[in-house]
Structure formats: C-alpha cells, structure tokens
Amino acid sequence: MSDFYTYRNEYANRRRKRRFILVLLVILALLCAAAGWFWHQNNAPSDGEPITDAQPVDAEPTASPDVTASPEPTPEAVVGKTPDRIVQNVDTAVWNTSTAVEQTIDTEYLNTDHRMIGVPMLGSVTAKYFDTVTFVGDSIASGLGIYQTGLPNAKFATYTSAGVNSFVNNVTMKNAVTGNQETPMEAIVATQPDYVYILVGTNNLVTQGGEESFLAYYERFIDMLREQLNPGVIIYIQAIPGVQETVVQTKPGLENGRISTVNDLLANLALRKGCYFVNIREVLTNPADGSQIDDYQVTDGVHFNAAGYRAWAEYLSTHTVWNRRSQYSGQNPYYIYGA
C-alpha cells in the first residue's frame, strides 16, 4: 500500500522531469535564435554594395524621352450653386415649438361595460378579512348583516330607503342592522375600516331621477369618504343587482335594462375615482336579461333570501384585489400568480 514516502518520491520524479523538459525548451530556443542571427549575417548586403533592383524604391519614375508630360487639369470652382440634397429642407419653425396645442385624444372613459371592469376571481379570503370591512348602502346591502352569511364581525352602515344623497347630506337614519339612530358619515368613520363596500342606488332609480344627478352625488360621496377615512382605505363599488321581471310594472324606474346601463356608469366612475368595481350581478342575476335569479327571490322581487345573501358573501370572498395583509384559504394567490 502506498505511503507518504511513495507519494513524495513520485512527486520528486515528476518535478525532475518538468525541470528537464524546461531545460530542453531553453536550449532549443537559443539554437533557433543563433540560427536566425547566422542567416541574417550571411544574407545582408555589405557596406557600399549597390542595390541591384531594376529601379530604386524611392526613385521618381522617369518619362520616356519622346513623351511630353501634360499638366493635370485643375477643377473649376462653381460659383453660386449648392449641392443637391437627398432629403428636402424642413422648416422646423412649423413644429419645433413649446406652445400649447389642442387636445386630439379623448381621455374620458366612455361606454364602459361593467362586466369587463369587475374585479376577477383571485383566491378566497378567510372570514377574518371582513373584520375590517364596513358595508355601506341601503336595505338591500343590509341583508349581509341580517342573515347568517359568515361575516359576524363586519360593520354595517346600511339604512332602509337610503339613497346616495342621504349619505352626502348626512341625514339621521336608523341603521337596518343595528337599529341605532345615527348619521351615516359619523358611523362610517367610527368603524375605521380598511375596506369599504358600497351598494346604493336602487332607491334613487325608483324615483326615476336623472342619472347625471345620481352620479354627481355618488362621486361626491366617494370624495367625502376619501377626506374623512384613512388614506390607505380601499373602496369597492358594488353593482346594483337586478330585480324580478314583474317589478317594473309597479316601479318603472327599476327596469333591468336601465339598471344595467347605470352599472356601466358606476364602472366608469370606479375607474375615474380609483375604486374597484365588484360585479355581484354575476352570482345574483340571470346573464341573459339581468333579472334576479328565481331561487333567491322574496316577495318584493328586489331583496334576496338567505340563500341569495350567502351566495353574495361567497362571491365577495373570492373577488378581492390582492393585498399582502389578507389571509387566504389555501395557497396565497401571490405565489400562484407571481404578483
């Protein structure tokens, strides 16, 4: 078996071989240099020996005796003419200015289809997410707090017969969930929410008031929330759900086609005001005509039964924008989608 001395002797032998090869290479290099010097000495011309080329390298060529060299013509300068341009001159004074010009692009959101603007499905938040949610709106939104929908700690500022103007004017109303008499804005601010979900407008449409006035109040309401709530609060605008087809007979303002158009305007508003639009109609109404799903109807054809509100709450839990503070059932969408 090899030991330390065996490896030491092998290493010494390899070292001697490398030295021997190095010496041979040096001797070979010296021999090559000597051979080159010897060749150069034997082939170089001696002092005074003329160069025998046919013509000296630096000598000027001589013309034949019978040929007369003519002087080269000199180009005549062309006076008063500029070279032709491949690209024509451009008058920069026409466009190279910093003055204001008339706007030619329409920057407004027009003809927004609310079905295309709605928040998409993204994981499923746990019930803890709704602990810092405040629902704001009319009696339709109140059902989320009245029925057992799995949102026990959510806050509600929802009022029977309320319109969006009721919130802007801050009139005293009875809370449909808690039964308290309160002014809406003070009640909302007191909850200090991280998220606000708004659903209001059905009562405004019943009066058949103009959409312009409704949207003006709605926009002012959002501004008031921004002014009085924490800067980081996230606002969701919920779509106005459809109603039973027969409702229009007694309430002409609640025609499902009109409700769909108003939702388009609300989606437009959400884009302009930096809010998120939640299209709850996907789970509560028929896609063909926007009418209320029969399995969720109650006597008035406007509100929903317990099954409808549970489906609504489930839809909200699966349609939120991703937030690192949110807790999700199952895998976090951050790791699924790489957000």
Tab-separated table of C-alpha atoms in Angstrom:
chain	number	residue	atom	x	y	z
A	1	MET	CA	0.000	0.000	0.000
A	2	SER	CA	1.332	3.419	-0.886
A	3	ASP	CA	2.544	5.586	1.953
A	4	PHE	CA	3.762	9.131	2.428
A	5	TYR	CA	7.255	8.365	1.141
A	6	THR	CA	5.970	6.688	-2.004
A	7	TYR	CA	3.896	9.761	-2.890
A	8	ARG	CA	6.863	12.012	-2.017
A	9	ASN	CA	9.195	10.098	-4.382
A	10	GLU	CA	6.596	10.146	-7.160
A	11	TYR	CA	6.205	13.889	-6.760
A	12	ALA	CA	10.016	14.385	-6.835
A	13	ASN	CA	10.315	12.319	-10.041
A	14	ARG	CA	7.606	14.389	-11.742
A	15	ARG	CA	9.344	17.555	-10.658
A	16	ARG	CA	12.697	16.403	-12.113
A	17	LYS	CA	11.003	15.543	-15.418
A	18	ARG	CA	9.411	19.032	-15.624
A	19	ARG	CA	12.827	20.661	-14.991
A	20	PHE	CA	14.460	18.511	-17.701
A	21	ILE	CA	11.790	19.455	-20.247
A	22	LEU	CA	12.172	23.134	-19.345
A	23	VAL	CA	15.943	22.995	-19.901
A	24	LEU	CA	15.429	21.358	-23.309
A	25	LEU	CA	12.993	24.103	-24.329
A	26	VAL	CA	15.500	26.816	-23.336
A	27	ILE	CA	18.306	25.155	-25.305
A	28	LEU	CA	16.045	24.811	-28.340
A	29	ALA	CA	15.069	28.495	-28.161
A	30	LEU	CA	18.757	29.523	-28.006
A	31	LEU	CA	19.608	27.350	-31.028
A	32	CYS	CA	16.782	28.915	-33.039
A	33	ALA	CA	17.940	32.428	-32.130
A	34	ALA	CA	21.556	31.579	-33.131
A	35	ALA	CA	20.448	30.134	-36.471
A	36	GLY	CA	18.438	33.266	-37.237
A	37	TRP	CA	21.355	35.556	-36.444
A	38	PHE	CA	23.735	33.452	-38.595
A	39	TRP	CA	21.349	33.563	-41.590
A	40	HIS	CA	20.924	37.325	-41.272
A	41	GLN	CA	24.701	37.913	-41.258
A	42	ASN	CA	25.276	35.843	-44.414
A	43	ASN	CA	22.439	37.379	-46.459
A	44	ALA	CA	22.678	41.060	-45.510
A	45	PRO	CA	24.400	43.373	-48.150
A	46	SER	CA	27.848	44.632	-47.244
A	47	ASP	CA	28.711	48.332	-46.896
A	48	GLY	CA	28.893	50.115	-50.263
A	49	GLU	CA	27.256	47.292	-52.191
A	50	PRO	CA	24.629	48.780	-54.586
A	51	ILE	CA	21.087	47.550	-54.580
A	52	THR	CA	20.543	45.631	-57.806
A	53	ASP	CA	16.758	46.150	-58.163
A	54	ALA	CA	15.602	47.359	-61.556
A	55	GLN	CA	14.634	50.732	-60.112
A	56	PRO	CA	15.371	52.320	-56.751
A	57	VAL	CA	12.483	52.141	-54.380
A	58	ASP	CA	12.474	55.843	-53.643
A	59	ALA	CA	13.346	56.980	-57.177
A	60	GLU	CA	10.818	59.026	-59.144
A	61	PRO	CA	9.580	57.323	-62.323
A	62	THR	CA	11.107	58.925	-65.433
A	63	ALA	CA	9.127	59.554	-68.573
A	64	SER	CA	10.297	58.382	-71.964
A	65	PRO	CA	12.337	60.975	-73.918
A	66	ASP	CA	9.746	61.196	-76.719
A	67	VAL	CA	6.673	61.661	-74.426
A	68	THR	CA	5.788	65.190	-73.260
A	69	ALA	CA	4.033	65.256	-69.881
A	70	SER	CA	0.941	67.457	-69.940
A	71	PRO	CA	-0.088	69.389	-66.843
A	72	GLU	CA	-3.063	67.962	-64.896
A	73	PRO	CA	-6.286	69.991	-65.280
A	74	THR	CA	-7.440	71.837	-62.170
A	75	PRO	CA	-11.165	71.721	-61.292
A	76	GLU	CA	-13.037	74.953	-61.766
A	77	ALA	CA	-14.960	76.266	-58.793
A	78	VAL	CA	-18.728	76.536	-59.318
A	79	VAL	CA	-19.940	79.833	-58.000
A	80	GLY	CA	-23.481	80.349	-56.625
A	81	LYS	CA	-24.617	76.678	-56.587
A	82	THR	CA	-25.177	74.394	-53.566
A	83	PRO	CA	-25.082	70.600	-53.650
A	84	ASP	CA	-28.390	68.810	-54.250
A	85	ARG	CA	-29.987	67.399	-51.034
A	86	ILE	CA	-31.306	63.884	-50.885
A	87	VAL	CA	-33.694	64.919	-48.080
A	88	GLN	CA	-35.521	68.175	-48.632
A	89	ASN	CA	-35.187	71.067	-46.227
A	90	VAL	CA	-37.641	71.058	-43.327
A	91	ASP	CA	-38.992	74.215	-41.827
A	92	THR	CA	-38.566	73.499	-38.105
A	93	ALA	CA	-40.377	76.690	-37.187
A	94	VAL	CA	-43.637	74.948	-38.044
A	95	TRP	CA	-43.396	72.201	-35.405
A	96	ASN	CA	-40.415	72.858	-33.148
A	97	THR	CA	-42.341	74.886	-30.582
A	98	SER	CA	-43.376	74.503	-26.953
A	99	THR	CA	-46.717	76.262	-27.162
A	100	ALA	CA	-49.947	74.526	-26.104
A	101	VAL	CA	-51.814	72.602	-28.784
A	102	GLU	CA	-55.397	71.452	-28.970
A	103	GLN	CA	-56.082	68.051	-27.395
A	104	THR	CA	-56.972	65.442	-30.006
A	105	ILE	CA	-57.307	62.301	-27.815
A	106	ASP	CA	-60.368	61.691	-25.661
A	107	THR	CA	-59.078	60.756	-22.207
A	108	GLU	CA	-62.530	60.042	-20.728
A	109	TYR	CA	-63.775	56.503	-20.205
A	110	LEU	CA	-66.791	56.130	-22.457
A	111	ASN	CA	-69.272	53.276	-22.936
A	112	THR	CA	-67.681	51.223	-20.171
A	113	ASP	CA	-69.130	47.714	-19.948
A	114	HIS	CA	-69.362	46.901	-16.242
A	115	ARG	CA	-68.927	43.189	-16.979
A	116	MET	CA	-65.403	43.894	-18.258
A	117	ILE	CA	-64.393	46.100	-15.319
A	118	GLY	CA	-65.380	43.850	-12.431
A	119	VAL	CA	-62.690	42.512	-10.086
A	120	PRO	CA	-61.755	38.974	-11.251
A	121	MET	CA	-61.654	35.884	-9.072
A	122	LEU	CA	-58.447	35.756	-7.033
A	123	GLY	CA	-58.169	33.135	-4.341
A	124	SER	CA	-60.550	33.097	-1.374
A	125	VAL	CA	-60.024	35.291	1.672
A	126	THR	CA	-60.924	33.973	5.103
A	127	ALA	CA	-63.729	35.416	7.228
A	128	LYS	CA	-61.056	37.422	9.114
A	129	TYR	CA	-60.731	39.663	6.053
A	130	PHE	CA	-64.233	41.043	6.716
A	131	ASP	CA	-63.393	42.004	10.311
A	132	THR	CA	-62.162	45.364	8.987
A	133	VAL	CA	-64.816	45.752	6.275
A	134	THR	CA	-67.664	48.276	6.516
A	135	PHE	CA	-70.668	47.746	4.263
A	136	VAL	CA	-72.371	50.974	3.247
A	137	GLY	CA	-75.679	51.317	1.475
A	138	ASP	CA	-79.407	50.711	1.503
A	139	SER	CA	-81.637	47.921	2.786
A	140	ILE	CA	-80.507	45.512	0.041
A	141	ALA	CA	-76.963	45.571	1.463
A	142	SER	CA	-78.360	45.143	4.991
A	143	GLY	CA	-79.186	41.504	4.333
A	144	LEU	CA	-75.459	40.648	4.510
A	145	GLY	CA	-75.639	41.552	8.207
A	146	ILE	CA	-79.138	40.338	8.978
A	147	TYR	CA	-78.761	36.784	7.646
A	148	GLN	CA	-76.139	34.244	8.732
A	149	THR	CA	-73.667	34.877	5.929
A	150	GLY	CA	-70.437	34.034	7.740
A	151	LEU	CA	-69.469	37.682	8.308
A	152	PRO	CA	-70.023	38.051	12.059
A	153	ASN	CA	-67.513	40.858	12.643
A	154	ALA	CA	-68.210	43.022	9.604
A	155	LYS	CA	-69.529	46.547	10.241
A	156	PHE	CA	-72.666	47.949	8.614
A	157	ALA	CA	-73.771	51.481	7.834
A	158	THR	CA	-76.854	50.451	5.848
A	159	TYR	CA	-80.253	52.124	6.031
A	160	THR	CA	-83.753	51.410	4.773
A	161	SER	CA	-84.912	53.669	1.896
A	162	ALA	CA	-81.481	55.323	1.736
A	163	GLY	CA	-80.226	56.893	-1.466
A	164	VAL	CA	-76.757	58.148	-2.232
A	165	ASN	CA	-77.958	61.682	-1.478
A	166	SER	CA	-78.824	60.512	2.062
A	167	PHE	CA	-75.132	59.883	2.710
A	168	VAL	CA	-73.954	63.119	1.130
A	169	ASN	CA	-76.490	65.159	3.123
A	170	ASN	CA	-75.657	63.102	6.245
A	171	VAL	CA	-79.234	62.908	7.440
A	172	THR	CA	-80.013	60.954	10.598
A	173	MET	CA	-81.321	57.448	9.799
A	174	LYS	CA	-81.988	54.152	11.528
A	175	ASN	CA	-79.344	51.501	10.925
A	176	ALA	CA	-81.155	48.496	9.428
A	177	VAL	CA	-78.710	46.027	11.058
A	178	THR	CA	-78.017	47.510	14.498
A	179	GLY	CA	-81.237	49.522	14.922
A	180	ASN	CA	-79.293	52.617	16.021
A	181	GLN	CA	-80.304	56.127	15.041
A	182	GLU	CA	-77.176	57.696	13.560
A	183	THR	CA	-75.720	59.968	10.938
A	184	PRO	CA	-74.057	57.848	8.234
A	185	MET	CA	-70.687	59.565	7.868
A	186	GLU	CA	-70.039	59.597	11.617
A	187	ALA	CA	-70.983	55.924	11.814
A	188	ILE	CA	-68.662	55.000	8.941
A	189	VAL	CA	-65.697	56.951	10.315
A	190	ALA	CA	-66.186	55.371	13.749
A	191	THR	CA	-65.590	51.891	12.306
A	192	GLN	CA	-62.125	52.864	10.965
A	193	PRO	CA	-62.336	50.343	8.108
A	194	ASP	CA	-59.596	49.015	5.880
A	195	TYR	CA	-62.168	48.308	3.158
A	196	VAL	CA	-65.472	49.983	2.314
A	197	TYR	CA	-68.083	48.172	0.180
A	198	ILE	CA	-70.759	50.481	-1.230
A	199	LEU	CA	-74.125	49.349	-2.585
A	200	VAL	CA	-76.612	52.151	-3.059
A	201	GLY	CA	-78.788	53.358	-5.918
A	202	THR	CA	-81.909	51.219	-6.111
A	203	ASN	CA	-83.993	53.810	-4.228
A	204	ASN	CA	-82.600	56.556	-6.462
A	205	LEU	CA	-83.707	54.636	-9.555
A	206	VAL	CA	-87.207	54.098	-8.130
A	207	THR	CA	-87.761	57.859	-8.168
A	208	GLN	CA	-86.695	57.856	-11.846
A	209	GLY	CA	-84.335	60.732	-11.206
A	210	GLY	CA	-81.700	61.602	-13.762
A	211	GLU	CA	-78.521	59.549	-13.971
A	212	GLU	CA	-76.389	62.687	-14.025
A	213	SER	CA	-77.630	63.806	-10.616
A	214	PHE	CA	-77.218	60.284	-9.220
A	215	LEU	CA	-73.602	60.069	-10.423
A	216	ALA	CA	-72.782	63.556	-9.155
A	217	TYR	CA	-73.963	62.597	-5.663
A	218	TYR	CA	-72.103	59.279	-5.871
A	219	GLU	CA	-68.856	60.988	-6.839
A	220	ARG	CA	-69.231	63.495	-4.022
A	221	PHE	CA	-69.870	60.647	-1.573
A	222	ILE	CA	-66.600	58.956	-2.568
A	223	ASP	CA	-64.761	62.247	-2.128
A	224	MET	CA	-66.215	62.573	1.373
A	225	LEU	CA	-65.037	59.061	2.262
A	226	ARG	CA	-61.537	59.876	0.982
A	227	GLU	CA	-61.452	63.049	3.046
A	228	GLN	CA	-62.601	61.513	6.332
A	229	LEU	CA	-61.128	57.984	6.277
A	230	ASN	CA	-57.529	56.813	6.461
A	231	PRO	CA	-55.528	57.402	3.268
A	232	GLY	CA	-54.982	53.672	2.682
A	233	VAL	CA	-58.650	52.663	2.739
A	234	ILE	CA	-59.748	50.614	-0.295
A	235	ILE	CA	-63.194	51.363	-1.728
A	236	TYR	CA	-65.246	48.797	-3.620
A	237	ILE	CA	-68.301	49.871	-5.608
A	238	GLN	CA	-70.769	47.002	-5.849
A	239	ALA	CA	-73.020	46.626	-8.874
A	240	ILE	CA	-76.732	47.270	-8.404
A	241	PRO	CA	-78.349	43.832	-8.728
A	242	GLY	CA	-81.272	43.125	-10.997
A	243	VAL	CA	-84.886	42.601	-9.931
A	244	GLN	CA	-87.714	40.251	-10.886
A	245	GLU	CA	-89.241	40.997	-14.290
A	246	THR	CA	-92.595	41.934	-12.742
A	247	VAL	CA	-91.157	44.697	-10.542
A	248	VAL	CA	-91.076	47.150	-13.432
A	249	GLN	CA	-94.881	47.164	-13.504
A	250	THR	CA	-95.089	48.930	-10.144
A	251	LYS	CA	-91.644	50.583	-10.150
A	252	PRO	CA	-90.912	51.736	-13.737
A	253	GLY	CA	-87.507	53.054	-12.721
A	254	LEU	CA	-86.308	49.529	-11.910
A	255	GLU	CA	-86.222	48.222	-15.454
A	256	ASN	CA	-83.370	45.710	-15.742
A	257	GLY	CA	-82.036	47.253	-18.936
A	258	ARG	CA	-81.769	50.612	-17.193
A	259	ILE	CA	-80.098	49.033	-14.154
A	260	SER	CA	-77.501	47.504	-16.482
A	261	THR	CA	-76.822	50.904	-18.052
A	262	VAL	CA	-76.432	52.537	-14.641
A	263	ASN	CA	-73.924	49.838	-13.696
A	264	ASP	CA	-71.909	50.744	-16.782
A	265	LEU	CA	-71.816	54.305	-15.465
A	266	LEU	CA	-70.780	53.107	-11.997
A	267	ALA	CA	-67.948	51.062	-13.501
A	268	ASN	CA	-66.899	54.212	-15.341
A	269	LEU	CA	-66.989	56.098	-12.038
A	270	ALA	CA	-64.866	53.452	-10.321
A	271	LEU	CA	-62.175	53.828	-12.980
A	272	ARG	CA	-62.116	57.594	-12.671
A	273	LYS	CA	-62.095	57.689	-8.881
A	274	GLY	CA	-59.536	54.950	-8.218
A	275	CYS	CA	-62.064	52.478	-6.773
A	276	TYR	CA	-62.723	48.816	-7.568
A	277	PHE	CA	-65.943	47.612	-9.162
A	278	VAL	CA	-67.407	44.327	-7.912
A	279	ASN	CA	-69.918	42.804	-10.320
A	280	ILE	CA	-72.122	40.884	-7.870
A	281	ARG	CA	-74.678	40.547	-10.663
A	282	GLU	CA	-72.634	37.571	-11.878
A	283	VAL	CA	-73.909	35.482	-8.980
A	284	LEU	CA	-77.300	37.125	-8.275
A	285	THR	CA	-78.878	37.692	-11.703
A	286	ASN	CA	-79.543	35.837	-14.949
A	287	PRO	CA	-76.913	36.622	-17.595
A	288	ALA	CA	-79.480	36.740	-20.412
A	289	ASP	CA	-81.603	39.684	-19.210
A	290	GLY	CA	-80.083	40.736	-15.871
A	291	SER	CA	-83.161	39.725	-13.881
A	292	GLN	CA	-82.997	38.326	-10.364
A	293	ILE	CA	-82.379	34.558	-10.099
A	294	ASP	CA	-85.665	32.956	-9.065
A	295	ASP	CA	-84.089	30.790	-6.354
A	296	TYR	CA	-83.050	33.958	-4.499
A	297	GLN	CA	-86.269	35.969	-4.714
A	298	VAL	CA	-88.514	37.188	-1.907
A	299	THR	CA	-91.995	38.694	-2.103
A	300	ASP	CA	-90.994	42.179	-3.262
A	301	GLY	CA	-88.768	40.862	-6.083
A	302	VAL	CA	-85.986	43.304	-5.084
A	303	HIS	CA	-84.342	41.916	-1.947
A	304	PHE	CA	-82.870	38.413	-1.570
A	305	ASN	CA	-83.475	35.437	0.643
A	306	ALA	CA	-80.873	33.803	2.890
A	307	ALA	CA	-79.510	31.617	0.067
A	308	GLY	CA	-79.008	34.688	-2.109
A	309	TYR	CA	-77.120	36.559	0.582
A	310	ARG	CA	-74.890	33.560	1.293
A	311	ALA	CA	-74.055	33.321	-2.419
A	312	TRP	CA	-73.353	37.051	-2.398
A	313	ALA	CA	-70.995	36.784	0.591
A	314	GLU	CA	-69.186	33.848	-1.015
A	315	TYR	CA	-68.734	35.854	-4.211
A	316	LEU	CA	-67.191	38.754	-2.284
A	317	SER	CA	-64.708	36.433	-0.569
A	318	THR	CA	-63.425	35.177	-3.931
A	319	HIS	CA	-63.351	38.548	-5.724
A	320	THR	CA	-60.907	40.844	-3.944
A	321	VAL	CA	-57.783	42.583	-5.125
A	322	TRP	CA	-54.621	41.005	-3.761
A	323	ASN	CA	-53.319	42.521	-0.559
A	324	ARG	CA	-50.380	41.245	1.488
A	325	ARG	CA	-52.395	41.834	4.673
A	326	SER	CA	-55.164	39.478	3.577
A	327	GLN	CA	-55.350	35.901	4.751
A	328	TYR	CA	-56.397	33.325	2.154
A	329	SER	CA	-57.945	29.887	2.373
A	330	GLY	CA	-55.440	27.545	0.763
A	331	GLN	CA	-52.465	28.841	-1.187
A	332	ASN	CA	-51.812	32.574	-1.283
A	333	PRO	CA	-52.545	33.962	-4.785
A	334	TYR	CA	-49.240	35.850	-4.612
A	335	TYR	CA	-47.411	32.558	-5.104
A	336	ILE	CA	-49.921	31.285	-7.659
A	337	TYR	CA	-49.790	34.271	-9.991
A	338	GLY	CA	-46.425	35.795	-9.042
A	339	ALA	CA	-47.984	39.194	-8.338
